[in-house]
CSV table of C-alpha atoms in Angstrom, one decimal:
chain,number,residue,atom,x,y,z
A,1,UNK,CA,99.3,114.4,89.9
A,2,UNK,CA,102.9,114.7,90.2
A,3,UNK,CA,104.4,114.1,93.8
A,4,UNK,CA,108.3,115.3,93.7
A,5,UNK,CA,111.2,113.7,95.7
A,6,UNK,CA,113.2,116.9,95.7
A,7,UNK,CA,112.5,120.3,96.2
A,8,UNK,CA,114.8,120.8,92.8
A,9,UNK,CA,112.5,118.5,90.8
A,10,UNK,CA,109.3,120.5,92.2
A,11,UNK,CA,110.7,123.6,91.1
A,12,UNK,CA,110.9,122.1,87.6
A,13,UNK,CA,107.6,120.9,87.6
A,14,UNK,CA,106.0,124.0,88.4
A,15,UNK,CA,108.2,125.7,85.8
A,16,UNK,CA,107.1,123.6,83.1
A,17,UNK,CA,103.3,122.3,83.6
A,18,UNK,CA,102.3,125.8,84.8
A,19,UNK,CA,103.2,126.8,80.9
A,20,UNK,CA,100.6,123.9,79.8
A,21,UNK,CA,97.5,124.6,81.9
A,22,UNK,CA,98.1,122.3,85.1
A,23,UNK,CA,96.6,123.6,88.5
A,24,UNK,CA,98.9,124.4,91.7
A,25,UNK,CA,97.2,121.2,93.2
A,26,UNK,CA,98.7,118.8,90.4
A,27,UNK,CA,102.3,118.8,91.4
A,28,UNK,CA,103.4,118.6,95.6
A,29,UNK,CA,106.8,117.9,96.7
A,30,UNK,CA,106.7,114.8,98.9
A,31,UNK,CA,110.2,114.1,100.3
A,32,UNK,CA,110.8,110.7,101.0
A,33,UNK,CA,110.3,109.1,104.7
A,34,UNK,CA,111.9,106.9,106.7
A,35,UNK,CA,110.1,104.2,109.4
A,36,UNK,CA,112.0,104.0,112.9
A,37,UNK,CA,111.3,100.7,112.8
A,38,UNK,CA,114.2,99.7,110.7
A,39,UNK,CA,116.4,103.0,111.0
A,40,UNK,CA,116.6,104.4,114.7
A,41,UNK,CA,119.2,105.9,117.3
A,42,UNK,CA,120.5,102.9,119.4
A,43,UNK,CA,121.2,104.5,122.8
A,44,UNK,CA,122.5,102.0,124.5
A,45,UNK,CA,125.9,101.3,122.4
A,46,UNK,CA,126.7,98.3,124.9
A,47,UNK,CA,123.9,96.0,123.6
A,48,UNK,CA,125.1,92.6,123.2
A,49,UNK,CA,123.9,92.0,119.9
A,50,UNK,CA,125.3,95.4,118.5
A,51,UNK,CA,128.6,94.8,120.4
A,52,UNK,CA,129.1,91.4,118.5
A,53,UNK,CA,128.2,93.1,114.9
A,54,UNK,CA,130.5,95.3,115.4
A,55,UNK,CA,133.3,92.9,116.2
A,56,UNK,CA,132.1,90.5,113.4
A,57,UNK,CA,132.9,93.6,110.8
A,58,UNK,CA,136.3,94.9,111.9
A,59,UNK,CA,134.2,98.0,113.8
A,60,UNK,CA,135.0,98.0,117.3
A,61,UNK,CA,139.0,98.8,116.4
A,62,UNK,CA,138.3,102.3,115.3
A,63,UNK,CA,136.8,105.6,117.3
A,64,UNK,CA,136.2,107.3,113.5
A,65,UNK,CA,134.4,105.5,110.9
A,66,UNK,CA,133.6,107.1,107.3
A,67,UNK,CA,130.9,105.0,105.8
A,68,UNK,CA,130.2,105.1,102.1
A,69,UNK,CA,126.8,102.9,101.5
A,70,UNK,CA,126.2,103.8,97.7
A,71,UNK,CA,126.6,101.4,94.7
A,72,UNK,CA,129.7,101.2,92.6
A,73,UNK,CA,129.1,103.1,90.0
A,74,UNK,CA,130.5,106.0,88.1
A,75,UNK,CA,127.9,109.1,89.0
A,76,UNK,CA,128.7,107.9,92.4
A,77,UNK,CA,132.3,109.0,92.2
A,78,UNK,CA,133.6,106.0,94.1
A,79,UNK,CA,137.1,107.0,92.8
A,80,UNK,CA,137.1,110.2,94.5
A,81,UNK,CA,135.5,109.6,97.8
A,82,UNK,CA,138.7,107.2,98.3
A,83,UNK,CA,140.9,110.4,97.3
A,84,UNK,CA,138.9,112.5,100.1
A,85,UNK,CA,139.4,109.9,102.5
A,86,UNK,CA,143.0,110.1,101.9
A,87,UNK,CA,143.2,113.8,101.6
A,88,UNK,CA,141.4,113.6,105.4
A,89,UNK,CA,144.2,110.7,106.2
A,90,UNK,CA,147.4,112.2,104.8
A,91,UNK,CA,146.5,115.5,107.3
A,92,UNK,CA,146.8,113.2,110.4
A,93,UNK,CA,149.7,111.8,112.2
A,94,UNK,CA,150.5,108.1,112.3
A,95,UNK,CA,149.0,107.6,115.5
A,96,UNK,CA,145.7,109.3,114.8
A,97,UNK,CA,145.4,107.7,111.4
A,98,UNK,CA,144.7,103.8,113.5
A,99,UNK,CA,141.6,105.6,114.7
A,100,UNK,CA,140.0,105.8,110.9
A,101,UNK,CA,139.0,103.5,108.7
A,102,UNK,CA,136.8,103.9,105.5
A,103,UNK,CA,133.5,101.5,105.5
A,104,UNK,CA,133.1,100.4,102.5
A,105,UNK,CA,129.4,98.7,102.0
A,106,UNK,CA,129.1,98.3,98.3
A,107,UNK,CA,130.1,95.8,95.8
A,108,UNK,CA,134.1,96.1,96.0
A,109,UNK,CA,134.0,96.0,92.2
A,110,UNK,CA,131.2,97.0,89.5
A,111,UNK,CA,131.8,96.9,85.8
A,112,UNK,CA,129.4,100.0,85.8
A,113,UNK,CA,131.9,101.8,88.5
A,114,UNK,CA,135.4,100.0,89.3
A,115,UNK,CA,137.4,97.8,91.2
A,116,UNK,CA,138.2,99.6,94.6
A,117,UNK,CA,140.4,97.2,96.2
A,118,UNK,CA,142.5,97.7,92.8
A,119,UNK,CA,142.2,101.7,92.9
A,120,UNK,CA,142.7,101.3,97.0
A,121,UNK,CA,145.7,99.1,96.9
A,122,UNK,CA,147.3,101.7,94.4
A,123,UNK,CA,146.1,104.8,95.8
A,124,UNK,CA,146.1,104.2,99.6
A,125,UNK,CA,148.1,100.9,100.4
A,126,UNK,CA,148.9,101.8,104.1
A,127,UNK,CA,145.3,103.0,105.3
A,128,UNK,CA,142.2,101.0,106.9
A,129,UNK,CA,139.5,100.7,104.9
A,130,UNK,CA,136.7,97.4,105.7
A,131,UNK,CA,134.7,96.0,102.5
A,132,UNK,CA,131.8,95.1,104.3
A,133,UNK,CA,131.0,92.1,101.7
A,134,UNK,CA,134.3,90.6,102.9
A,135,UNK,CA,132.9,90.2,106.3
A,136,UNK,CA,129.4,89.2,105.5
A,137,UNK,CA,127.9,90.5,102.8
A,138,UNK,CA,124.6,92.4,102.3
A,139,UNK,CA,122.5,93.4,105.5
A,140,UNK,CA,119.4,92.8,106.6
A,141,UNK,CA,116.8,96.1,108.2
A,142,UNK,CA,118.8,95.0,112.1
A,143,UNK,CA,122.4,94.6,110.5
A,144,UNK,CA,121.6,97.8,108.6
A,145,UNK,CA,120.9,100.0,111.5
A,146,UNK,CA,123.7,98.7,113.6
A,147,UNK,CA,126.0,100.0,111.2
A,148,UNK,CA,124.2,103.6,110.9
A,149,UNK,CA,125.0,103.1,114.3
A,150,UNK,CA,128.1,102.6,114.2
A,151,UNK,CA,129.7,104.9,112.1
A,152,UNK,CA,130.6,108.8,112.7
A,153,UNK,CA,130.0,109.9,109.3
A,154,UNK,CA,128.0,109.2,105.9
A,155,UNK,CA,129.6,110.5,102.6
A,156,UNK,CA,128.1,111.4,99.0
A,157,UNK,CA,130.0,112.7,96.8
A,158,UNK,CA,127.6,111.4,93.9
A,159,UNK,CA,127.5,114.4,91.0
A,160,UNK,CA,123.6,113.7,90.4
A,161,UNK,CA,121.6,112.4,93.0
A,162,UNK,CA,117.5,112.2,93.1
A,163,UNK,CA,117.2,112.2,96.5
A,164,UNK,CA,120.3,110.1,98.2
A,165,UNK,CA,118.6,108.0,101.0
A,166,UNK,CA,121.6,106.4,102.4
A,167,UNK,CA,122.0,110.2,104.6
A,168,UNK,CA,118.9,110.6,105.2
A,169,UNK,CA,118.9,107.6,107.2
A,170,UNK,CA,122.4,107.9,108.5
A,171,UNK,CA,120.3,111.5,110.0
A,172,UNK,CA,117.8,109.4,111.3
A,173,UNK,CA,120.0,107.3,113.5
A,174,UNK,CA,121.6,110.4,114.7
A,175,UNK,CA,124.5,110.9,112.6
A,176,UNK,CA,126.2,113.6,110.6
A,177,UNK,CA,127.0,114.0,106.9
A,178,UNK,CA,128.8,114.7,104.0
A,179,UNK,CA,127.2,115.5,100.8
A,180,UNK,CA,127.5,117.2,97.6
A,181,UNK,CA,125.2,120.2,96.3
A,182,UNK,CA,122.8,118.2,94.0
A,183,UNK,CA,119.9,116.9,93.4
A,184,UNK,CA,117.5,115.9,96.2
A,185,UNK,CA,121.1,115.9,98.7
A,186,UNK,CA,120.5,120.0,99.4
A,187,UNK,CA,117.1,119.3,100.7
A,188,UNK,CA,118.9,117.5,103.7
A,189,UNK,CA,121.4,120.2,104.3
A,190,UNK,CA,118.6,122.4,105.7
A,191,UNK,CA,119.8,125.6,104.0
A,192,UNK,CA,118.4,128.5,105.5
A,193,UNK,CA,117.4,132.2,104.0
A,194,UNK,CA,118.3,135.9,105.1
A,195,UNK,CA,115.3,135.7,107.4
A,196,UNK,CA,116.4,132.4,109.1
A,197,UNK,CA,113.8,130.3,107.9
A,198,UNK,CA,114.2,127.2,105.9
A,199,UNK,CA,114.5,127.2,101.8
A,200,UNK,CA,111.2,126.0,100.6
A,201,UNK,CA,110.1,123.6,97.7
A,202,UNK,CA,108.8,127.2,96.6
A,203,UNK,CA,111.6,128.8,97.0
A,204,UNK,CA,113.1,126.5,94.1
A,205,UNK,CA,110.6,127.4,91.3
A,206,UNK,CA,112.9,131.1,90.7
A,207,UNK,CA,116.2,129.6,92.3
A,208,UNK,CA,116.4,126.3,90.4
A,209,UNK,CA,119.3,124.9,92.7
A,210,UNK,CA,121.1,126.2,95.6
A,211,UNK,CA,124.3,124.1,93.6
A,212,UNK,CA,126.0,127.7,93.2
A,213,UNK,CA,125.9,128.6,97.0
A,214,UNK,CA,123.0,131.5,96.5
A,215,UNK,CA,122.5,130.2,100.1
A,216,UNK,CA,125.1,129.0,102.3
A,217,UNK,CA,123.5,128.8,105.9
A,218,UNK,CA,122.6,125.4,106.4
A,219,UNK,CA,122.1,122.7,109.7
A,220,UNK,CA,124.9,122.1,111.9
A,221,UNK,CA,124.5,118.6,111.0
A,222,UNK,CA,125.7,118.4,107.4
A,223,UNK,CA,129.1,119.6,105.9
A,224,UNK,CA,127.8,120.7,102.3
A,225,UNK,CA,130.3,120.6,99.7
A,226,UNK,CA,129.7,123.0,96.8
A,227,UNK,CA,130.7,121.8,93.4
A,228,UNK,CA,133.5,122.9,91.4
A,229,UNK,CA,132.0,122.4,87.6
A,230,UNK,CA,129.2,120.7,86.0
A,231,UNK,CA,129.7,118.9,82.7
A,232,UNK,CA,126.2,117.9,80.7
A,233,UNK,CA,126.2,114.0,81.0
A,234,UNK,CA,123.9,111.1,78.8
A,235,UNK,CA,122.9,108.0,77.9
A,236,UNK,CA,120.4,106.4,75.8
A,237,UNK,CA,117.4,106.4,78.5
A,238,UNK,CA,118.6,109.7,79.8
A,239,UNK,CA,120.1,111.9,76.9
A,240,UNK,CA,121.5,114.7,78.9
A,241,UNK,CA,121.9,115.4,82.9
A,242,UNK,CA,124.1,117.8,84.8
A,243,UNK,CA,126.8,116.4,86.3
A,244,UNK,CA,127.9,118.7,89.6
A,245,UNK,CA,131.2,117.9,90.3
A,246,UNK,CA,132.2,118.5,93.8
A,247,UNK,CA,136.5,118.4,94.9
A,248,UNK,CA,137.6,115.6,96.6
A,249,UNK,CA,140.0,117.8,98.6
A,250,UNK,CA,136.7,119.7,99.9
A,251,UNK,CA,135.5,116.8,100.9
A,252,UNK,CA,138.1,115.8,102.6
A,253,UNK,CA,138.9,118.9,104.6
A,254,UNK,CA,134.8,118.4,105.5
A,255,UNK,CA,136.0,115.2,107.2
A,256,UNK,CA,138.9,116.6,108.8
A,257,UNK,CA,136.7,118.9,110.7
A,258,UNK,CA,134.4,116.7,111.5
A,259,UNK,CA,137.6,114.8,112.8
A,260,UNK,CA,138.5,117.6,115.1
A,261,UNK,CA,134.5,118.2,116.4
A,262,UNK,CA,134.9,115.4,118.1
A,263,UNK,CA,133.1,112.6,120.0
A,264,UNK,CA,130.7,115.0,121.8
A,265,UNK,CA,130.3,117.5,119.3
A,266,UNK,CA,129.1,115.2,116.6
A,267,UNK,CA,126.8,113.4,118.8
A,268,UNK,CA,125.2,117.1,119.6
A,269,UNK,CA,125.2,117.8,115.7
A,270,UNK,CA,123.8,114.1,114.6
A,271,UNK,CA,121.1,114.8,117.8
A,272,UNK,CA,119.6,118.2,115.8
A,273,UNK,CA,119.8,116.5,112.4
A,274,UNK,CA,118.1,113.5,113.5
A,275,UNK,CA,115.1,115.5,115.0
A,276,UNK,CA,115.1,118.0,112.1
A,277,UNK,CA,114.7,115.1,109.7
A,278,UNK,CA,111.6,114.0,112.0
A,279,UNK,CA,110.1,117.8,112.4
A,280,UNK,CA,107.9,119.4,110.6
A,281,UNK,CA,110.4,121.5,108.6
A,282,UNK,CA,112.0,118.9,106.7
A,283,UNK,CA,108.8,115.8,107.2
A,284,UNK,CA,110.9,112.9,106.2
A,285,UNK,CA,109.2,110.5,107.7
A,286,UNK,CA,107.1,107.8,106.7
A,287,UNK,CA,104.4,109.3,108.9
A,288,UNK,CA,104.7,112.8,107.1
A,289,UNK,CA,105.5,110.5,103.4
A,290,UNK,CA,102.2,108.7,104.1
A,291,UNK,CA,100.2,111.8,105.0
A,292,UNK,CA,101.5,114.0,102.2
A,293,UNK,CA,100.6,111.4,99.9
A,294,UNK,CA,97.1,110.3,100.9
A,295,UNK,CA,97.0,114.4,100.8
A,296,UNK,CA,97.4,114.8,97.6
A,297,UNK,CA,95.5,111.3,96.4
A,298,UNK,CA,92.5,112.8,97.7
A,299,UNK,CA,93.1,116.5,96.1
A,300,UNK,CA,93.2,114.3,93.0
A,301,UNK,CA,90.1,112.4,93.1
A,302,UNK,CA,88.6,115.7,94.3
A,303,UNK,CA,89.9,118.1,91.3
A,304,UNK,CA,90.2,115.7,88.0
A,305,UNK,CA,88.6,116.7,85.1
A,306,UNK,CA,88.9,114.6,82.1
A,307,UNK,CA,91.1,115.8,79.5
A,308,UNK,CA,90.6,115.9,75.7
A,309,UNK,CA,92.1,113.1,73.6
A,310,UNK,CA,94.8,114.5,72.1
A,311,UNK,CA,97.8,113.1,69.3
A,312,UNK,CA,101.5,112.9,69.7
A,313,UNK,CA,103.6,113.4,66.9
A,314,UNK,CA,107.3,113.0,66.8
């Protein structure tokens, strides 16, 4: 039994096993879920304890804050989420500019990624940015949501991504989001169809990946960001993966708009993605994660037949 992450990983699974013999009850796609008891919409911003987190990090001087949560490392694209950001920053006026800041909660320097405050200092010497490690280091589940919280928008600009859960539960504390055209990340974009209904694991056994833009309709939560070229990527435990390269400079036009949105208009947008997320369309919950699973546990005890012993050769 095969339980997929992404809707993009289902549709290869069907592809392939369907050639060898497996059933249609063998492979499911099971997005993952997250609990509301460590990711949830604080409504009342003036809580004393979420007041003080924010002062502790640097967060209560800025009205727009782009966080970036992933680790340092290269199929993150690190690099160029610091180039969107500037893009975004080089559009706005002085002034406007002391309303931003980049949240940067990752290590500020990976030998598997790169030194940002390095690449930062060269690149964009004269704009905010807060390295949260500076500040206090890694989070606890409260911490954690005070800063989904916090924040206005969550970018990933990774170019291969299983599922990317760092948005999903920026979506479940209300917020909206950046994110490239890869990997499990579509799944959160809510893409739509001619009809108006939402793109199903299904849907992906004959289209593959919505990376091209076959569909562009998607939730008014998300700014999708199409890449620009793939390049075929490896390494010894994974000899060759797609790389979908997505432009910083579309990226950073994505956070200029949501820029100009605006206070109330992202809230209304961050409202609809957080109760998609927790609908029965997208079921990325851990109520829906545990259901779908004990689901498809019991379709297997139900249905497995013992195989015959076979050899591999190589």
């Amino acid at each position: 039994m095969l339980m997929s992450i992404s809707k993009q990983t289902y549709g290869i699974n069907k592809r392939i096993l369907s050639k060898f013999g497996y059933e249609d009850w063998q492979t499911d796609y099971v997005p993952h879920g997250i609990t509301d008891k460590r990711i949830n919409k604080i409504e009342d911003k003036g809580d004393t304890k979420f007041r003080e987190f924010e002062k502790k990090h640097g967060l209560d001087k800025y009205k727009f804050k782009i966080l970036y949560l992933n680790r340092n490392i290269r199929r993150k694209n690190p690099g160029d989420v610091a180039l969107a950001y500037k893009h975004f920053m080089d559009k706005l006026t002085p002034e406007k500019r002391k309303e931003c800041v980049l949240v940067w909660h990752s290590a500020p320097s990976d030998e598997n990624g790169t030194d940002m405050r390095a690449l930062c200092n060269a690149l964009l010497p004269d704009y905010p940015i807060i390295f949260t490690y500076d500040t206090g280091g890694p989070m606890n589940d409260e911490e954690m949501n005070f800063l989904y919280n916090s924040i206005d928008i969550y970018i990933n600009m990774a170019s291969n991504e299983g599922f990317g859960l760092g948005s999903l539960e920026a979506l479940h504390a209300g917020k909206n989001i950046i994110l490239n055209v890869t990997g499990g990340m579509q799944d959160q974009c809510g893409f739509k169809k001619e009809d108006g209904t939402y793109l199903t694991a299904e849907d992906y056994v004959e289209l593959k990946s919505n990376h091209r833009g076959t569909y562009t309709n998607h939730g008014e939560w998300v700014k999708p960001i199409f890449p620009t070229n793939r390049s075929l990527q490896g390494s010894p435990q994974t000899p060759y993966i797609f790389d979908d390269r997505c432009s910083f400079e579309d990226a950073g036009e994505a956070l200029l708009e949501w820029y100009k949105a605006g206070t109330e208009e992202r809230e209304r947008c961050g409202e609809i993605g957080r109760q998609w997320a927790q609908g029965e369309d997208a079921r990325m919950t851990a109520k829906h994660l545990s259901e779908s699973f004990i689901k498809n546990i019991e379709a297997t005890f139900k249905n497995w037949k013992p195989r015959e012993k076979y050899t591999l050769e190589v």
